[in-house]
Amino acid sequence: AEALERARPPPRHAEAHPGASADESATARNNFLALMFVLMVGTAALPHILMRYYTTPGVMEARRSVLWSLFFIFLLYVTAPAYAVFAKWEVYNNLVGSNIAILPDWVASWGRVGLVRIEDLNGDGILQLAELRLNTDVIVLATPEIAGLPYVVSGLVAAGGLAAALSTADGLLLTISNALSHDLYYKVINPQATTHRRLVISKSQLLVVAVVAAWVASMRPDNILFMVGLAFSIGGSAFFPALVLGIFWKRANRPGAVTGMLVGLAVTVFYVVRTHPFFGGSMANAWFDINPISAGVFGVPLGFATIVAVSLLTKPPPQEIQDLVDYVRYPDIPGQPRPHL
């Protein structure tokens, strides 16, 4: 049954939103738009990216840093889909329909490490699509060898990917632990805490967060693509509305921002639990047939609405906060004093 499922004709890759019917095409289009939306707002709200702006001396320098960051993120997002195109071209043109005895060398080399599997199910000696299994990691790792570059280049690509993963994980761990120790413990729970105690809390929370992250990863709820996409959904739904309204709407206050963050996060997590098989959910519970990876498409608008409603029902922010917002908007107005908080 699994082989028959894999033997189904592949989707029409040259079509924008392929589907067997008009409804399936509409569902594919909606999921594509939802995923693009959560990737955009999630990129703007990634916590470990926001922390980098603390390294700039002022608002203008932060804006220049954002400009360069967006440029390099643009290069990444534009060139990454090329790997999918290369992989499909190689598989459909040079692998499928070939004699299994004379397959390219990269198939054998990556097959020895378990990333490529060939199984001649019908025994005809010809490779069919259903007889080929490719690990998702091999798409990036094998591309240099497929293009004719030396095998050592694949090692450099793997080393670069590992370094990027470790640096991202390190930034996220530091951001989470600092937020728990400074923003939650020091600012909310115990404002009289000493520097030494805050440092101990930060380091202990770093260990706790690392253990929890390792435990979640060990359960393997889904592939890495889904986990990364879900992180963008969670980050966007929790932080993006508060970031935008905190700068562009001076009436937004602390109760509104906190409530909006909690509501956006809760709606996103609730949708994932109801629709993802790992949590016992099913796509039968989906809203508008949106996949759980794009759950943030529901959390973001609800976060905006919650912040607006709660802010209007509570006291406006103090004048010094409004002055700070003005300074963030217009940092170079002559004669404008820099606010001190």
PDB file of N, CA and C in Angstrom, residues 265-329:
ATOM      1  N   LEU A 265      -0.781  33.406  20.633  1.00  0.00           N
ATOM      2  CA  LEU A 265      -0.080  32.150  20.882  1.00  0.00           C
ATOM      3  C   LEU A 265      -1.059  31.019  21.168  1.00  0.00           C
ATOM      4  N   ALA A 266      -2.079  31.281  21.997  1.00  0.00           N
ATOM      5  CA  ALA A 266      -3.033  30.237  22.368  1.00  0.00           C
ATOM      6  C   ALA A 266      -3.811  29.735  21.157  1.00  0.00           C
ATOM      7  N   VAL A 267      -4.250  30.642  20.293  1.00  0.00           N
ATOM      8  CA  VAL A 267      -5.012  30.231  19.110  1.00  0.00           C
ATOM      9  C   VAL A 267      -4.142  29.390  18.177  1.00  0.00           C
ATOM     10  N   THR A 268      -2.892  29.789  17.995  1.00  0.00           N
ATOM     11  CA  THR A 268      -2.002  29.037  17.117  1.00  0.00           C
ATOM     12  C   THR A 268      -1.747  27.631  17.651  1.00  0.00           C
ATOM     13  N   VAL A 269      -1.416  27.523  18.926  1.00  0.00           N
ATOM     14  CA  VAL A 269      -1.159  26.213  19.527  1.00  0.00           C
ATOM     15  C   VAL A 269      -2.426  25.359  19.509  1.00  0.00           C
ATOM     16  N   PHE A 270      -3.567  25.959  19.797  1.00  0.00           N
ATOM     17  CA  PHE A 270      -4.840  25.226  19.777  1.00  0.00           C
ATOM     18  C   PHE A 270      -5.110  24.642  18.395  1.00  0.00           C
ATOM     19  N   TYR A 271      -4.873  25.419  17.363  1.00  0.00           N
ATOM     20  CA  TYR A 271      -5.123  24.934  15.996  1.00  0.00           C
ATOM     21  C   TYR A 271      -4.183  23.787  15.641  1.00  0.00           C
ATOM     22  N   VAL A 272      -2.912  23.904  16.041  1.00  0.00           N
ATOM     23  CA  VAL A 272      -1.959  22.830  15.749  1.00  0.00           C
ATOM     24  C   VAL A 272      -2.362  21.546  16.459  1.00  0.00           C
ATOM     25  N   VAL A 273      -2.766  21.643  17.714  1.00  0.00           N
ATOM     26  CA  VAL A 273      -3.163  20.454  18.471  1.00  0.00           C
ATOM     27  C   VAL A 273      -4.379  19.789  17.843  1.00  0.00           C
ATOM     28  N   ARG A 274      -5.292  20.572  17.316  1.00  0.00           N
ATOM     29  CA  ARG A 274      -6.514  20.015  16.743  1.00  0.00           C
ATOM     30  C   ARG A 274      -6.312  19.416  15.362  1.00  0.00           C
ATOM     31  N   THR A 275      -5.238  19.799  14.665  1.00  0.00           N
ATOM     32  CA  THR A 275      -5.093  19.370  13.272  1.00  0.00           C
ATOM     33  C   THR A 275      -3.889  18.479  13.008  1.00  0.00           C
ATOM     34  N   HIS A 276      -2.918  18.419  13.923  1.00  0.00           N
ATOM     35  CA  HIS A 276      -1.711  17.630  13.650  1.00  0.00           C
ATOM     36  C   HIS A 276      -1.838  16.235  14.246  1.00  0.00           C
ATOM     37  N   PRO A 277      -1.486  15.197  13.481  1.00  0.00           N
ATOM     38  CA  PRO A 277      -1.629  13.821  13.982  1.00  0.00           C
ATOM     39  C   PRO A 277      -0.794  13.519  15.216  1.00  0.00           C
ATOM     40  N   PHE A 278       0.334  14.201  15.411  1.00  0.00           N
ATOM     41  CA  PHE A 278       1.181  13.924  16.566  1.00  0.00           C
ATOM     42  C   PHE A 278       0.439  14.189  17.871  1.00  0.00           C
ATOM     43  N   PHE A 279      -0.449  15.166  17.865  1.00  0.00           N
ATOM     44  CA  PHE A 279      -1.220  15.498  19.060  1.00  0.00           C
ATOM     45  C   PHE A 279      -2.587  14.820  19.078  1.00  0.00           C
ATOM     46  N   GLY A 280      -2.801  13.903  18.148  1.00  0.00           N
ATOM     47  CA  GLY A 280      -4.092  13.243  18.059  1.00  0.00           C
ATOM     48  C   GLY A 280      -5.121  14.007  17.262  1.00  0.00           C
ATOM     49  N   GLY A 281      -4.718  15.058  16.577  1.00  0.00           N
ATOM     50  CA  GLY A 281      -5.641  15.852  15.786  1.00  0.00           C
ATOM     51  C   GLY A 281      -5.807  15.306  14.382  1.00  0.00           C
ATOM     52  N   SER A 282      -6.617  15.976  13.613  1.00  0.00           N
ATOM     53  CA  SER A 282      -6.900  15.554  12.246  1.00  0.00           C
ATOM     54  C   SER A 282      -7.235  16.772  11.410  1.00  0.00           C
ATOM     55  N   MET A 283      -6.918  16.688  10.113  1.00  0.00           N
ATOM     56  CA  MET A 283      -7.251  17.784   9.203  1.00  0.00           C
ATOM     57  C   MET A 283      -8.753  17.933   9.028  1.00  0.00           C
ATOM     58  N   ALA A 284      -9.524  16.968   9.511  1.00  0.00           N
ATOM     59  CA  ALA A 284     -10.975  17.127   9.497  1.00  0.00           C
ATOM     60  C   ALA A 284     -11.416  18.282  10.390  1.00  0.00           C
ATOM     61  N   ASN A 285     -10.575  18.647  11.359  1.00  0.00           N
ATOM     62  CA  ASN A 285     -10.883  19.764  12.254  1.00  0.00           C
ATOM     63  C   ASN A 285     -10.329  21.094  11.757  1.00  0.00           C
ATOM     64  N   ALA A 286      -9.740  21.104  10.559  1.00  0.00           N
ATOM     65  CA  ALA A 286      -9.079  22.312  10.059  1.00  0.00           C
ATOM     66  C   ALA A 286     -10.087  23.384   9.697  1.00  0.00           C
ATOM     67  N   TRP A 287      -9.640  24.626   9.812  1.00  0.00           N
ATOM     68  CA  TRP A 287     -10.438  25.781   9.390  1.00  0.00           C
ATOM     69  C   TRP A 287      -9.994  26.183   7.991  1.00  0.00           C
ATOM     70  N   PHE A 288     -10.924  26.168   7.045  1.00  0.00           N
ATOM     71  CA  PHE A 288     -10.649  26.531   5.650  1.00  0.00           C
ATOM     72  C   PHE A 288      -9.549  25.661   5.040  1.00  0.00           C
ATOM     73  N   ASP A 289      -9.379  24.436   5.572  1.00  0.00           N
ATOM     74  CA  ASP A 289      -8.391  23.475   5.053  1.00  0.00           C
ATOM     75  C   ASP A 289      -6.963  23.994   5.121  1.00  0.00           C
ATOM     76  N   ILE A 290      -6.668  24.857   6.078  1.00  0.00           N
ATOM     77  CA  ILE A 290      -5.313  25.381   6.247  1.00  0.00           C
ATOM     78  C   ILE A 290      -4.488  24.371   7.035  1.00  0.00           C
ATOM     79  N   ASN A 291      -3.286  24.063   6.543  1.00  0.00           N
ATOM     80  CA  ASN A 291      -2.410  23.103   7.203  1.00  0.00           C
ATOM     81  C   ASN A 291      -1.892  23.660   8.531  1.00  0.00           C
ATOM     82  N   PRO A 292      -1.562  22.779   9.486  1.00  0.00           N
ATOM     83  CA  PRO A 292      -1.108  23.278  10.797  1.00  0.00           C
ATOM     84  C   PRO A 292       0.175  24.080  10.743  1.00  0.00           C
ATOM     85  N   ILE A 293       1.005  23.892   9.728  1.00  0.00           N
ATOM     86  CA  ILE A 293       2.239  24.656   9.643  1.00  0.00           C
ATOM     87  C   ILE A 293       1.947  26.160   9.509  1.00  0.00           C
ATOM     88  N   SER A 294       0.779  26.508   8.981  1.00  0.00           N
ATOM     89  CA  SER A 294       0.392  27.915   8.796  1.00  0.00           C
ATOM     90  C   SER A 294      -0.628  28.355   9.828  1.00  0.00           C
ATOM     91  N   ALA A 295      -0.594  27.766  11.017  1.00  0.00           N
ATOM     92  CA  ALA A 295      -1.582  28.104  12.049  1.00  0.00           C
ATOM     93  C   ALA A 295      -1.519  29.564  12.456  1.00  0.00           C
ATOM     94  N   GLY A 296      -0.378  30.205  12.277  1.00  0.00           N
ATOM     95  CA  GLY A 296      -0.255  31.607  12.654  1.00  0.00           C
ATOM     96  C   GLY A 296      -1.137  32.541  11.860  1.00  0.00           C
ATOM     97  N   VAL A 297      -1.676  32.091  10.735  1.00  0.00           N
ATOM     98  CA  VAL A 297      -2.549  32.948   9.943  1.00  0.00           C
ATOM     99  C   VAL A 297      -3.825  33.274  10.706  1.00  0.00           C
ATOM    100  N   PHE A 298      -4.183  32.458  11.688  1.00  0.00           N
ATOM    101  CA  PHE A 298      -5.336  32.751  12.536  1.00  0.00           C
ATOM    102  C   PHE A 298      -4.931  33.523  13.795  1.00  0.00           C
ATOM    103  N   GLY A 299      -3.746  33.242  14.320  1.00  0.00           N
ATOM    104  CA  GLY A 299      -3.309  33.896  15.543  1.00  0.00           C
ATOM    105  C   GLY A 299      -2.960  35.358  15.361  1.00  0.00           C
ATOM    106  N   VAL A 300      -2.399  35.725  14.200  1.00  0.00           N
ATOM    107  CA  VAL A 300      -1.962  37.113  13.989  1.00  0.00           C
ATOM    108  C   VAL A 300      -3.138  38.093  13.985  1.00  0.00           C
ATOM    109  N   PRO A 301      -4.184  37.886  13.175  1.00  0.00           N
ATOM    110  CA  PRO A 301      -5.287  38.863  13.212  1.00  0.00           C
ATOM    111  C   PRO A 301      -5.997  38.911  14.555  1.00  0.00           C
ATOM    112  N   LEU A 302      -6.135  37.764  15.225  1.00  0.00           N
ATOM    113  CA  LEU A 302      -6.752  37.783  16.547  1.00  0.00           C
ATOM    114  C   LEU A 302      -5.879  38.525  17.551  1.00  0.00           C
ATOM    115  N   GLY A 303      -4.560  38.423  17.397  1.00  0.00           N
ATOM    116  CA  GLY A 303      -3.663  39.185  18.256  1.00  0.00           C
ATOM    117  C   GLY A 303      -3.830  40.680  18.062  1.00  0.00           C
ATOM    118  N   PHE A 304      -3.932  41.117  16.806  1.00  0.00           N
ATOM    119  CA  PHE A 304      -4.172  42.537  16.536  1.00  0.00           C
ATOM    120  C   PHE A 304      -5.479  43.001  17.169  1.00  0.00           C
ATOM    121  N   ALA A 305      -6.547  42.233  16.943  1.00  0.00           N
ATOM    122  CA  ALA A 305      -7.852  42.631  17.469  1.00  0.00           C
ATOM    123  C   ALA A 305      -7.841  42.678  18.994  1.00  0.00           C
ATOM    124  N   THR A 306      -7.175  41.729  19.628  1.00  0.00           N
ATOM    125  CA  THR A 306      -7.136  41.696  21.087  1.00  0.00           C
ATOM    126  C   THR A 306      -6.379  42.891  21.648  1.00  0.00           C
ATOM    127  N   ILE A 307      -5.256  43.233  21.052  1.00  0.00           N
ATOM    128  CA  ILE A 307      -4.478  44.381  21.534  1.00  0.00           C
ATOM    129  C   ILE A 307      -5.294  45.667  21.422  1.00  0.00           C
ATOM    130  N   VAL A 308      -5.969  45.848  20.307  1.00  0.00           N
ATOM    131  CA  VAL A 308      -6.772  47.059  20.124  1.00  0.00           C
ATOM    132  C   VAL A 308      -7.897  47.116  21.151  1.00  0.00           C
ATOM    133  N   ALA A 309      -8.607  45.991  21.327  1.00  0.00           N
ATOM    134  CA  ALA A 309      -9.752  45.992  22.238  1.00  0.00           C
ATOM    135  C   ALA A 309      -9.318  46.217  23.679  1.00  0.00           C
ATOM    136  N   VAL A 310      -8.306  45.489  24.137  1.00  0.00           N
ATOM    137  CA  VAL A 310      -7.870  45.609  25.528  1.00  0.00           C
ATOM    138  C   VAL A 310      -7.245  46.983  25.780  1.00  0.00           C
ATOM    139  N   SER A 311      -6.503  47.512  24.836  1.00  0.00           N
ATOM    140  CA  SER A 311      -5.883  48.832  25.021  1.00  0.00           C
ATOM    141  C   SER A 311      -6.938  49.924  25.139  1.00  0.00           C
ATOM    142  N   LEU A 312      -8.005  49.821  24.364  1.00  0.00           N
ATOM    143  CA  LEU A 312      -9.060  50.827  24.441  1.00  0.00           C
ATOM    144  C   LEU A 312      -9.865  50.719  25.732  1.00  0.00           C
ATOM    145  N   LEU A 313      -9.893  49.535  26.330  1.00  0.00           N
ATOM    146  CA  LEU A 313     -10.652  49.339  27.567  1.00  0.00           C
ATOM    147  C   LEU A 313      -9.828  49.613  28.818  1.00  0.00           C
ATOM    148  N   THR A 314      -8.547  49.869  28.677  1.00  0.00           N
ATOM    149  CA  THR A 314      -7.672  50.127  29.816  1.00  0.00           C
ATOM    150  C   THR A 314      -7.016  51.488  29.668  1.00  0.00           C
ATOM    151  N   LYS A 315      -6.213  51.853  30.657  1.00  0.00           N
ATOM    152  CA  LYS A 315      -5.587  53.170  30.669  1.00  0.00           C
ATOM    153  C   LYS A 315      -4.557  53.302  29.555  1.00  0.00           C
ATOM    154  N   PRO A 316      -4.413  54.490  28.997  1.00  0.00           N
ATOM    155  CA  PRO A 316      -3.376  54.695  27.972  1.00  0.00           C
ATOM    156  C   PRO A 316      -1.987  54.606  28.593  1.00  0.00           C
ATOM    157  N   PRO A 317      -0.973  54.369  27.783  1.00  0.00           N
ATOM    158  CA  PRO A 317       0.395  54.297  28.314  1.00  0.00           C
ATOM    159  C   PRO A 317       0.836  55.639  28.853  1.00  0.00           C
ATOM    160  N   PRO A 318       1.782  55.658  29.803  1.00  0.00           N
ATOM    161  CA  PRO A 318       2.258  56.937  30.359  1.00  0.00           C
ATOM    162  C   PRO A 318       2.960  57.774  29.303  1.00  0.00           C
ATOM    163  N   GLN A 319       3.148  59.056  29.626  1.00  0.00           N
ATOM    164  CA  GLN A 319       3.700  59.996  28.661  1.00  0.00           C
ATOM    165  C   GLN A 319       5.118  59.628  28.259  1.00  0.00           C
ATOM    166  N   GLU A 320       5.915  59.110  29.204  1.00  0.00           N
ATOM    167  CA  GLU A 320       7.297  58.772  28.832  1.00  0.00           C
ATOM    168  C   GLU A 320       7.356  57.646  27.794  1.00  0.00           C
ATOM    169  N   ILE A 321       6.389  56.742  27.839  1.00  0.00           N
ATOM    170  CA  ILE A 321       6.344  55.684  26.819  1.00  0.00           C
ATOM    171  C   ILE A 321       5.964  56.271  25.463  1.00  0.00           C
ATOM    172  N   GLN A 322       5.016  57.205  25.457  1.00  0.00           N
ATOM    173  CA  GLN A 322       4.639  57.841  24.202  1.00  0.00           C
ATOM    174  C   GLN A 322       5.782  58.668  23.633  1.00  0.00           C
ATOM    175  N   ASP A 323       6.568  59.303  24.512  1.00  0.00           N
ATOM    176  CA  ASP A 323       7.748  60.031  24.035  1.00  0.00           C
ATOM    177  C   ASP A 323       8.776  59.076  23.421  1.00  0.00           C
ATOM    178  N   LEU A 324       8.907  57.915  24.032  1.00  0.00           N
ATOM    179  CA  LEU A 324       9.833  56.924  23.482  1.00  0.00           C
ATOM    180  C   LEU A 324       9.388  56.473  22.101  1.00  0.00           C
ATOM    181  N   VAL A 325       8.084  56.278  21.919  1.00  0.00           N
ATOM    182  CA  VAL A 325       7.562  55.882  20.610  1.00  0.00           C
ATOM    183  C   VAL A 325       7.844  56.969  19.579  1.00  0.00           C
ATOM    184  N   ASP A 326       7.663  58.225  19.956  1.00  0.00           N
ATOM    185  CA  ASP A 326       7.981  59.324  19.037  1.00  0.00           C
ATOM    186  C   ASP A 326       9.458  59.320  18.664  1.00  0.00           C
ATOM    187  N   TYR A 327      10.318  59.035  19.629  1.00  0.00           N
ATOM    188  CA  TYR A 327      11.755  59.010  19.349  1.00  0.00           C
ATOM    189  C   TYR A 327      12.108  57.861  18.406  1.00  0.00           C
ATOM    190  N   VAL A 328      11.442  56.726  18.585  1.00  0.00           N
ATOM    191  CA  VAL A 328      11.699  55.593  17.692  1.00  0.00           C
ATOM    192  C   VAL A 328      11.252  55.924  16.274  1.00  0.00           C
ATOM    193  N   ARG A 329      10.145  56.637  16.153  1.00  0.00           N
ATOM    194  CA  ARG A 329       9.654  56.982  14.823  1.00  0.00           C
ATOM    195  C   ARG A 329      10.541  58.039  14.151  1.00  0.00           C
TER     196      ARG A 329
END
